[in-house]
mmCIF file with all atom_site columns, C-alpha atoms in Angstrom:
data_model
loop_
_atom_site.group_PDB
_atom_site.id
_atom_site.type_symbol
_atom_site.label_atom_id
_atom_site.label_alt_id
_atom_site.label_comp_id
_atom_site.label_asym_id
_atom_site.label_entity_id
_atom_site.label_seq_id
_atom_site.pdbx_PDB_ins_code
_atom_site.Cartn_x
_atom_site.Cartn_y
_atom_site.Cartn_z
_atom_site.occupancy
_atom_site.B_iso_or_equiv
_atom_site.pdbx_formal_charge
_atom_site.auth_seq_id
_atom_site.auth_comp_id
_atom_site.auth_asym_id
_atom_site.auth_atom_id
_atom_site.pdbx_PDB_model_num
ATOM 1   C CA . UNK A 1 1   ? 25.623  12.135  -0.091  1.00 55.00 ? 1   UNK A CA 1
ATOM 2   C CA . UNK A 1 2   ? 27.668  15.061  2.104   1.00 64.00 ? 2   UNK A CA 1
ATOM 3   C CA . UNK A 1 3   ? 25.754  16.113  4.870   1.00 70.00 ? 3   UNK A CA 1
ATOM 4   C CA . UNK A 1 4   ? 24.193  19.344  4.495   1.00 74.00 ? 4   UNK A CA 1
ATOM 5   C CA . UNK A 1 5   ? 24.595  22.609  6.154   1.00 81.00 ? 5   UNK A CA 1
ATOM 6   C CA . UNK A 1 6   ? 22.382  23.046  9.258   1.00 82.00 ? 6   UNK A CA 1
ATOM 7   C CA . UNK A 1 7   ? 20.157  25.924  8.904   1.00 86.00 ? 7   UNK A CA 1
ATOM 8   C CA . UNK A 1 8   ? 19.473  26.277  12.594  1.00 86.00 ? 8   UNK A CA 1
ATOM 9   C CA . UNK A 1 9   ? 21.113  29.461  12.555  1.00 89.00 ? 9   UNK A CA 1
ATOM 10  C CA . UNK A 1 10  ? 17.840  31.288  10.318  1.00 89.00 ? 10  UNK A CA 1
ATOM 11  C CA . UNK A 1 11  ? 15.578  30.153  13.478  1.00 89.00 ? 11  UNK A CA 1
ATOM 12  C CA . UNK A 1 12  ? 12.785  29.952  11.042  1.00 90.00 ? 12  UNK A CA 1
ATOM 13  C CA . UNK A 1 13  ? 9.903   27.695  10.568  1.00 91.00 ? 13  UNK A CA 1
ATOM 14  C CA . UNK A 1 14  ? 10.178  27.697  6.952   1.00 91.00 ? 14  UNK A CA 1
ATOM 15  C CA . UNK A 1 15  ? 13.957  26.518  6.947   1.00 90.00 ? 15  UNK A CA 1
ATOM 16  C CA . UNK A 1 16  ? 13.437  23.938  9.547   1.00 90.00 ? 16  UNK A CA 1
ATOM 17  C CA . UNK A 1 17  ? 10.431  22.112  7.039   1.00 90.00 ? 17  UNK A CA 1
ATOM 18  C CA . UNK A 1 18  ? 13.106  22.835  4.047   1.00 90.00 ? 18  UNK A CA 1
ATOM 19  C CA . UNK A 1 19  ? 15.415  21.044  5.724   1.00 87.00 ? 19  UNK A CA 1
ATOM 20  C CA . UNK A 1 20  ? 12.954  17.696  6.145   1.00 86.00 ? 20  UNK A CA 1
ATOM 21  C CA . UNK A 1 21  ? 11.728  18.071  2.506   1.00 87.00 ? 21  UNK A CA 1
ATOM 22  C CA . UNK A 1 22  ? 13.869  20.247  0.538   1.00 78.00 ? 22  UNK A CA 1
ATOM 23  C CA . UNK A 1 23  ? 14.949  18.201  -1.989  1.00 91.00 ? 23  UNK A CA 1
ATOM 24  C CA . UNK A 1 24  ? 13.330  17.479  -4.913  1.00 94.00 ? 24  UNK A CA 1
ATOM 25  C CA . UNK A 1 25  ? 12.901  13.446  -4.756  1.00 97.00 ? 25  UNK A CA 1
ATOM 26  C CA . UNK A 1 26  ? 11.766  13.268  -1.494  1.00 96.00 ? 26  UNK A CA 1
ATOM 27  C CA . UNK A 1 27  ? 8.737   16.036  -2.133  1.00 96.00 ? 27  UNK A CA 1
ATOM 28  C CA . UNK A 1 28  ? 7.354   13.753  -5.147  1.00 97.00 ? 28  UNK A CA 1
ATOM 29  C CA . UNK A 1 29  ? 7.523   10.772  -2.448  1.00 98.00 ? 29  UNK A CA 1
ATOM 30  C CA . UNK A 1 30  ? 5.486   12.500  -0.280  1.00 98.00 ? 30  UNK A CA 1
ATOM 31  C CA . UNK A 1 31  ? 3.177   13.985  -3.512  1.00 97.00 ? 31  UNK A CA 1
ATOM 32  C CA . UNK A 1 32  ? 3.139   10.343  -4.692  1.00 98.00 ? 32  UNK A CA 1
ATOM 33  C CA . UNK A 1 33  ? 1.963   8.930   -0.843  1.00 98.00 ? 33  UNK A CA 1
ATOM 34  C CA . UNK A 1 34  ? -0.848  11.639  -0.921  1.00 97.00 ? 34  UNK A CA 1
ATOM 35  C CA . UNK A 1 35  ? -2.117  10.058  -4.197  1.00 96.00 ? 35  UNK A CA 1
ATOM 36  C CA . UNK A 1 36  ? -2.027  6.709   -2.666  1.00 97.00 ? 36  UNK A CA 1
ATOM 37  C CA . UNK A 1 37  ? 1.556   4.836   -3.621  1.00 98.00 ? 37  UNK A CA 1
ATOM 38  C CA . UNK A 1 38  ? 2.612   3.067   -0.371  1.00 98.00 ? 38  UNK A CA 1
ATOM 39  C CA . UNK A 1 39  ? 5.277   0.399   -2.313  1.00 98.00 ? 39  UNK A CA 1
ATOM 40  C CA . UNK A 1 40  ? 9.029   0.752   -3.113  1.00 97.00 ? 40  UNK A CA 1
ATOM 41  C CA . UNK A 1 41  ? 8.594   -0.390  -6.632  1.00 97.00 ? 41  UNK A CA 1
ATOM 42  C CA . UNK A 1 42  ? 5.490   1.478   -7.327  1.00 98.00 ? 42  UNK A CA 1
ATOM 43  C CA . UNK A 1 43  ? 7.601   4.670   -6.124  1.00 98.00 ? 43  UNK A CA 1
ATOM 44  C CA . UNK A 1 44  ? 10.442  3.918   -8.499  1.00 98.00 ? 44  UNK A CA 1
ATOM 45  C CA . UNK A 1 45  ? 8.155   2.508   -11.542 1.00 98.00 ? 45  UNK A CA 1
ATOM 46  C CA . UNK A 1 46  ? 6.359   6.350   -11.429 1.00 97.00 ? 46  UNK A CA 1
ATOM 47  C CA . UNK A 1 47  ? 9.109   8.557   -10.408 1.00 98.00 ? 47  UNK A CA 1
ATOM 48  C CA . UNK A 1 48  ? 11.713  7.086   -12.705 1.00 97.00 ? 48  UNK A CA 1
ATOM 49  C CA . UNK A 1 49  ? 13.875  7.707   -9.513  1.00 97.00 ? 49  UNK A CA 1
ATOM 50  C CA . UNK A 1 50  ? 17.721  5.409   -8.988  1.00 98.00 ? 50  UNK A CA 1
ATOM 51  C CA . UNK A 1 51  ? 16.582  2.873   -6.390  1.00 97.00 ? 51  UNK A CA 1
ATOM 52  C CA . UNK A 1 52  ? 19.706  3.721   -3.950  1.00 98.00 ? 52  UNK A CA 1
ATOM 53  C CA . UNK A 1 53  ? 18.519  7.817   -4.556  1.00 97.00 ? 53  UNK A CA 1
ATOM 54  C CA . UNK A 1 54  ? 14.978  6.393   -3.292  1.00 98.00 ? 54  UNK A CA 1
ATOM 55  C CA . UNK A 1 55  ? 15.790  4.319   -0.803  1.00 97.00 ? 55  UNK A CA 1
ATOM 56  C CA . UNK A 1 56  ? 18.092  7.234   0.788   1.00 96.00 ? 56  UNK A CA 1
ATOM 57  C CA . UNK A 1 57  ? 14.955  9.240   0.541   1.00 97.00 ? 57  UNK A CA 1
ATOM 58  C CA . UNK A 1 58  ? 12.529  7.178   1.903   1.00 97.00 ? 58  UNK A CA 1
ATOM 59  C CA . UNK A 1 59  ? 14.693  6.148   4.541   1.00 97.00 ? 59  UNK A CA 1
ATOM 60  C CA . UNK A 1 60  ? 15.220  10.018  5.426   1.00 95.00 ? 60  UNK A CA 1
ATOM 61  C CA . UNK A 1 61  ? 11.407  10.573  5.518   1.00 97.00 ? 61  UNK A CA 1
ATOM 62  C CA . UNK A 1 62  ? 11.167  7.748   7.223   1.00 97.00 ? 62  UNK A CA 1
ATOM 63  C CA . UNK A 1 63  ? 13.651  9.202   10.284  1.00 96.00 ? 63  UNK A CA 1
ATOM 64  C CA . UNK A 1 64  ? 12.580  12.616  9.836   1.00 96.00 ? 64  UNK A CA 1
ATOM 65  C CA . UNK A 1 65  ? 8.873   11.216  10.772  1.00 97.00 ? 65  UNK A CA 1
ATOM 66  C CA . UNK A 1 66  ? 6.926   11.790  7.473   1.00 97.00 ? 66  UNK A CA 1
ATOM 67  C CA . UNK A 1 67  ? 6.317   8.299   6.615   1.00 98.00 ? 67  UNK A CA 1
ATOM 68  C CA . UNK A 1 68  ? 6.793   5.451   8.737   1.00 98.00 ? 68  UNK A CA 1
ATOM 69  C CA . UNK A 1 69  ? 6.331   1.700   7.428   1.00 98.00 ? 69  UNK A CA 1
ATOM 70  C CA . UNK A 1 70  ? 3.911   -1.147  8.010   1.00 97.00 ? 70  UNK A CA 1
ATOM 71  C CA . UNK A 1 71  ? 4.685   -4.675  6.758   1.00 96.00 ? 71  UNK A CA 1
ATOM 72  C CA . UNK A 1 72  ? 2.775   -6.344  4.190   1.00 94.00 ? 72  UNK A CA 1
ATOM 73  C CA . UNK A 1 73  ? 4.551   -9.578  3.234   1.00 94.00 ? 73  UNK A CA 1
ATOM 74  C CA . UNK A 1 74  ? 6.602   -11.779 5.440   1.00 94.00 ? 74  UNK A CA 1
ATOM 75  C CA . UNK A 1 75  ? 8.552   -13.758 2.963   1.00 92.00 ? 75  UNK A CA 1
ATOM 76  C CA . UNK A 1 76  ? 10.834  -11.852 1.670   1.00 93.00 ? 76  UNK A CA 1
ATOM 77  C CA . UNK A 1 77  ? 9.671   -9.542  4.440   1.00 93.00 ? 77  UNK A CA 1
ATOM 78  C CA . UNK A 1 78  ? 8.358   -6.443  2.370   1.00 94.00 ? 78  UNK A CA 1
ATOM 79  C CA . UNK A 1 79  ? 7.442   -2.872  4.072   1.00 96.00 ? 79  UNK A CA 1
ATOM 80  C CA . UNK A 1 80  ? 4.971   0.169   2.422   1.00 98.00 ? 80  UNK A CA 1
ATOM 81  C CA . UNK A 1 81  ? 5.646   3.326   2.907   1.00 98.00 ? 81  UNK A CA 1
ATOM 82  C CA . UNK A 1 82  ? 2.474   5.111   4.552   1.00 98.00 ? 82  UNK A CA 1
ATOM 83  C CA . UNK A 1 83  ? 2.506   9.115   5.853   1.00 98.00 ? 83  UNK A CA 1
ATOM 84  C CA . UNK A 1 84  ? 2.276   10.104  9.314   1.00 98.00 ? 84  UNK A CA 1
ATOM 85  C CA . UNK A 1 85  ? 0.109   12.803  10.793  1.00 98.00 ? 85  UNK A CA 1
ATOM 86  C CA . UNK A 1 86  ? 3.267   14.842  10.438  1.00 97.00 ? 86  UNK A CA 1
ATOM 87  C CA . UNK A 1 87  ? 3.524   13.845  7.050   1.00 97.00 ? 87  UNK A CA 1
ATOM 88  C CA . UNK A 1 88  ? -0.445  14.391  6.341   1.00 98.00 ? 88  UNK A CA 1
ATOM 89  C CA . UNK A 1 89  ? 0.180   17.693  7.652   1.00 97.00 ? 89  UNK A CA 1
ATOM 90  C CA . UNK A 1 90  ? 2.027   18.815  4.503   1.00 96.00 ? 90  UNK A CA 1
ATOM 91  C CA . UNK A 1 91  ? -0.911  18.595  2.846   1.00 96.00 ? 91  UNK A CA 1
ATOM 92  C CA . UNK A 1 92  ? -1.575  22.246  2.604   1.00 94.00 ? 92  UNK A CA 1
ATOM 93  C CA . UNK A 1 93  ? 2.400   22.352  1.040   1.00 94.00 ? 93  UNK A CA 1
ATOM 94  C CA . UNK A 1 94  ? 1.661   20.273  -1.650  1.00 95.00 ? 94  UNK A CA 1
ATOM 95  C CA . UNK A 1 95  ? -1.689  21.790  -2.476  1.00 95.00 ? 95  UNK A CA 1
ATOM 96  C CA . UNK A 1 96  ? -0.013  25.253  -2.446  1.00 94.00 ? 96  UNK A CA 1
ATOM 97  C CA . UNK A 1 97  ? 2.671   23.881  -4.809  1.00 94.00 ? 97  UNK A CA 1
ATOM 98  C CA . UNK A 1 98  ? 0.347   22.635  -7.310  1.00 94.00 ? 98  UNK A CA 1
ATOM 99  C CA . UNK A 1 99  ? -1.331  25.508  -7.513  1.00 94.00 ? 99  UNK A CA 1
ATOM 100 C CA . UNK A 1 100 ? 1.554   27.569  -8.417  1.00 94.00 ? 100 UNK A CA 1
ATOM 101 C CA . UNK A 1 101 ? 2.473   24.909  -10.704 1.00 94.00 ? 101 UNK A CA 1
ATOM 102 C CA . UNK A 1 102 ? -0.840  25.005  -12.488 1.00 93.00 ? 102 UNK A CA 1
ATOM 103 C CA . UNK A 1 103 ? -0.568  28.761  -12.604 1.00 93.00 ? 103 UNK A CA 1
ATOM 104 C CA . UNK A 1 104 ? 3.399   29.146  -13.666 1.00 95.00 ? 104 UNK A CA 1
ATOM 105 C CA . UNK A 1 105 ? 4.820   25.974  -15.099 1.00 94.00 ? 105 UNK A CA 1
ATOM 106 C CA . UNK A 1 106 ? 1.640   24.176  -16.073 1.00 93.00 ? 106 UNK A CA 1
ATOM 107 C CA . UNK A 1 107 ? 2.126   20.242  -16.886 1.00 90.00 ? 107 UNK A CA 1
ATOM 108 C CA . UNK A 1 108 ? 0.850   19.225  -20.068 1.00 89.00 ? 108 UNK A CA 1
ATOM 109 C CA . UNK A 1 109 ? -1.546  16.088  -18.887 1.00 85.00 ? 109 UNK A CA 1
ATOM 110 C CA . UNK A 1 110 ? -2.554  18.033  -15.784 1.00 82.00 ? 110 UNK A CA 1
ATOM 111 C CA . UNK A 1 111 ? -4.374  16.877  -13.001 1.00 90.00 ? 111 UNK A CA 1
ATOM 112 C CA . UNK A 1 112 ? -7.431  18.569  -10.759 1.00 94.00 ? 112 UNK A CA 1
ATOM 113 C CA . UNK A 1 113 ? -8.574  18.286  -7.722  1.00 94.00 ? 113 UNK A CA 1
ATOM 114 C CA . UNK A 1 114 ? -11.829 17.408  -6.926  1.00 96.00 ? 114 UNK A CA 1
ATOM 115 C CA . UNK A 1 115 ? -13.644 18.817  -3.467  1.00 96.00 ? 115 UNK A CA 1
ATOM 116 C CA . UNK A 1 116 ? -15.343 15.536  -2.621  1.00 97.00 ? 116 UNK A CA 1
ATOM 117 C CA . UNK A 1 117 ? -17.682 17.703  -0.196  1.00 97.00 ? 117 UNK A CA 1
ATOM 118 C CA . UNK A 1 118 ? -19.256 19.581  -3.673  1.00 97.00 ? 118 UNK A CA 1
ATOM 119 C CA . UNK A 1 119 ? -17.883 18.055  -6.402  1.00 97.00 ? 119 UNK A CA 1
ATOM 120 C CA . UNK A 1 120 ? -16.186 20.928  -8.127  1.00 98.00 ? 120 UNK A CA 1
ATOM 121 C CA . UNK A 1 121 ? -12.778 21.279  -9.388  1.00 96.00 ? 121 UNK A CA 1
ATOM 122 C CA . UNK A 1 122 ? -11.013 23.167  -6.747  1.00 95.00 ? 122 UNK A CA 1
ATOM 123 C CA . UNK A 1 123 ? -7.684  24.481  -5.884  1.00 93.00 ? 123 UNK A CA 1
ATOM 124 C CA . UNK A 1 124 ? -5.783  25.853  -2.289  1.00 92.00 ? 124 UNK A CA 1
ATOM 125 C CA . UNK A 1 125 ? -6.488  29.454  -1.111  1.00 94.00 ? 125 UNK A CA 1
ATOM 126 C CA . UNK A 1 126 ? -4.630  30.298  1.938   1.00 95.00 ? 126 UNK A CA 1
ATOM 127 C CA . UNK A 1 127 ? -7.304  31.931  4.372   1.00 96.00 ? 127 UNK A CA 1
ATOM 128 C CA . UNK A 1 128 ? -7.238  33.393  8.011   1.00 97.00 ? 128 UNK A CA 1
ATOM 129 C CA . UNK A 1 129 ? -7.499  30.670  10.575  1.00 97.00 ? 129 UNK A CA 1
ATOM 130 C CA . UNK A 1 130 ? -9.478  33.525  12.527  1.00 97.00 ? 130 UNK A CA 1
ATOM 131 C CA . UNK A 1 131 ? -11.880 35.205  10.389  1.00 97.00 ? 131 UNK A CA 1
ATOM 132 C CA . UNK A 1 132 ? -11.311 33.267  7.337   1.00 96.00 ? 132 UNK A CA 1
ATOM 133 C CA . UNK A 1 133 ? -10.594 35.571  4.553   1.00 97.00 ? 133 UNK A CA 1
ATOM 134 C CA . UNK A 1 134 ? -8.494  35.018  2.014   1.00 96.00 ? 134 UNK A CA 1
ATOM 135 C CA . UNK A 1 135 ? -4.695  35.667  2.767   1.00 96.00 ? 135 UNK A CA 1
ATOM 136 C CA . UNK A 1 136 ? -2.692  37.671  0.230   1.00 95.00 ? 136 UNK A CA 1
ATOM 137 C CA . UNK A 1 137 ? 1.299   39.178  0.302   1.00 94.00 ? 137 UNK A CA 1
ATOM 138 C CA . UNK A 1 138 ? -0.634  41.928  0.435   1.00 96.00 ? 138 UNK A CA 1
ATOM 139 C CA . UNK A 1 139 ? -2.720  41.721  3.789   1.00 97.00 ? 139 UNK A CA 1
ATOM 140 C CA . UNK A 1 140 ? -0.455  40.223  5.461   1.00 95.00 ? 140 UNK A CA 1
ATOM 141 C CA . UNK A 1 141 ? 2.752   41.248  7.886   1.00 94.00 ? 141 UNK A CA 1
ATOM 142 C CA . UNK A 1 142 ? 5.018   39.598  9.708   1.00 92.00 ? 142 UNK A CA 1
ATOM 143 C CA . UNK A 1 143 ? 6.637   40.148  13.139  1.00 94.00 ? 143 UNK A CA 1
ATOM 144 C CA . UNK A 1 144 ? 9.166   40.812  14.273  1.00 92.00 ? 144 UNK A CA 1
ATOM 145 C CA . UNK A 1 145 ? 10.773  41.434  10.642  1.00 90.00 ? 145 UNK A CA 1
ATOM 146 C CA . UNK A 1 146 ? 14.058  39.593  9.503   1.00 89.00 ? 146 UNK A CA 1
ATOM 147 C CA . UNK A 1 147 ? 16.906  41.406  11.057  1.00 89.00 ? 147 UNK A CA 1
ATOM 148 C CA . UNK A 1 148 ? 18.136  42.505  7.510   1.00 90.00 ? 148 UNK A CA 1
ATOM 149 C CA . UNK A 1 149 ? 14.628  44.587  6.707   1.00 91.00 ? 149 UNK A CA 1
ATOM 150 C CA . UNK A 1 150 ? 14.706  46.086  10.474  1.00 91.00 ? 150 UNK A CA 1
ATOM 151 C CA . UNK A 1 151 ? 18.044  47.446  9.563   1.00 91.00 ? 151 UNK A CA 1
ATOM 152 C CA . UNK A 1 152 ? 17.396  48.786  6.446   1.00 90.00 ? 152 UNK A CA 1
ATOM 153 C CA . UNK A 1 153 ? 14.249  50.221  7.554   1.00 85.00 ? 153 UNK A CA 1
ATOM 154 C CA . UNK A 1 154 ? 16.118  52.065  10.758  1.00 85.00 ? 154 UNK A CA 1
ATOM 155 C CA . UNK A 1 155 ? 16.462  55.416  10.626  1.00 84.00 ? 155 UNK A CA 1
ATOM 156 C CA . UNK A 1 156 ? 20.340  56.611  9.320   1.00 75.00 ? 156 UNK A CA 1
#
């Protein structure tokens, strides 16, 4: 695969987790070790994924600290695939995802999730880590703005 562009010239949080899991394949690895798949053939059996593509990817999360891997068999020595707290901590990500999946391009044998504290169906609502209402586009700023809106919003 060509290396990609860096995007360290945005300065941006949001780029800098793109670039660890932007692709497609390796955000259904990390979907797939939430739900509990740890092994290189269980990976490929439910992703339907090229084993080189998947081994690429699972090496990249791998070096990019999202997973990291613990032996299980000695002969042939054999390795799962388990997340890290960095990789836990795209937990919020995924749930965010799915929600806007459910909402906009809804899969036909869907799944829910299920708030093990209540037991009801549930889904991810980003709230205010300070007074804990529910965050919107619409309540919402952020500073400083992208250099692009600052200039357009500058006085001629």
């Amino acid at each position: 695969m060509p290396p990609r562009k860096s995007l360290d010239h945005l300065d941006c949080s949001v780029a800098n987790t793109v670039d660890v899991i932007g692709d497609r394949w390796s955000l259904l690895i990390v979907r797939d070790a939430f739900f509990g798949v740890r092994r290189f053939d269980d990976f490929q059996k439910d992703l339907g994924i090229a084993r080189n593509i998947l081994a690429d990817r699972l090496q990249g999360l791998v070096d990019k600290d999202i997973l990291t891997t613990k032996q299980y068999q000695d002969n042939p020595t054999r390795h799962e695939y388990v997340l890290t707290d960095k990789g836990r901590d795209l937990f919020d990500v995924l749930m965010a995802l799915w929600r806007f999946g459910d909402r906009w391009e809804p899969a036909t044998a869907a799944r829910v999730a299920i708030h093990d504290d209540c037991g009801h169906e549930t889904h991810m609502i980003a709230a205010c880590a300070h007074c804990g209402a529910e965050l919107t586009r619409r309540n919402i700023r952020v500073v400083p703005l992208l250099d692009v809106v600052a200039e357009r919003a500058r006085p001629a």
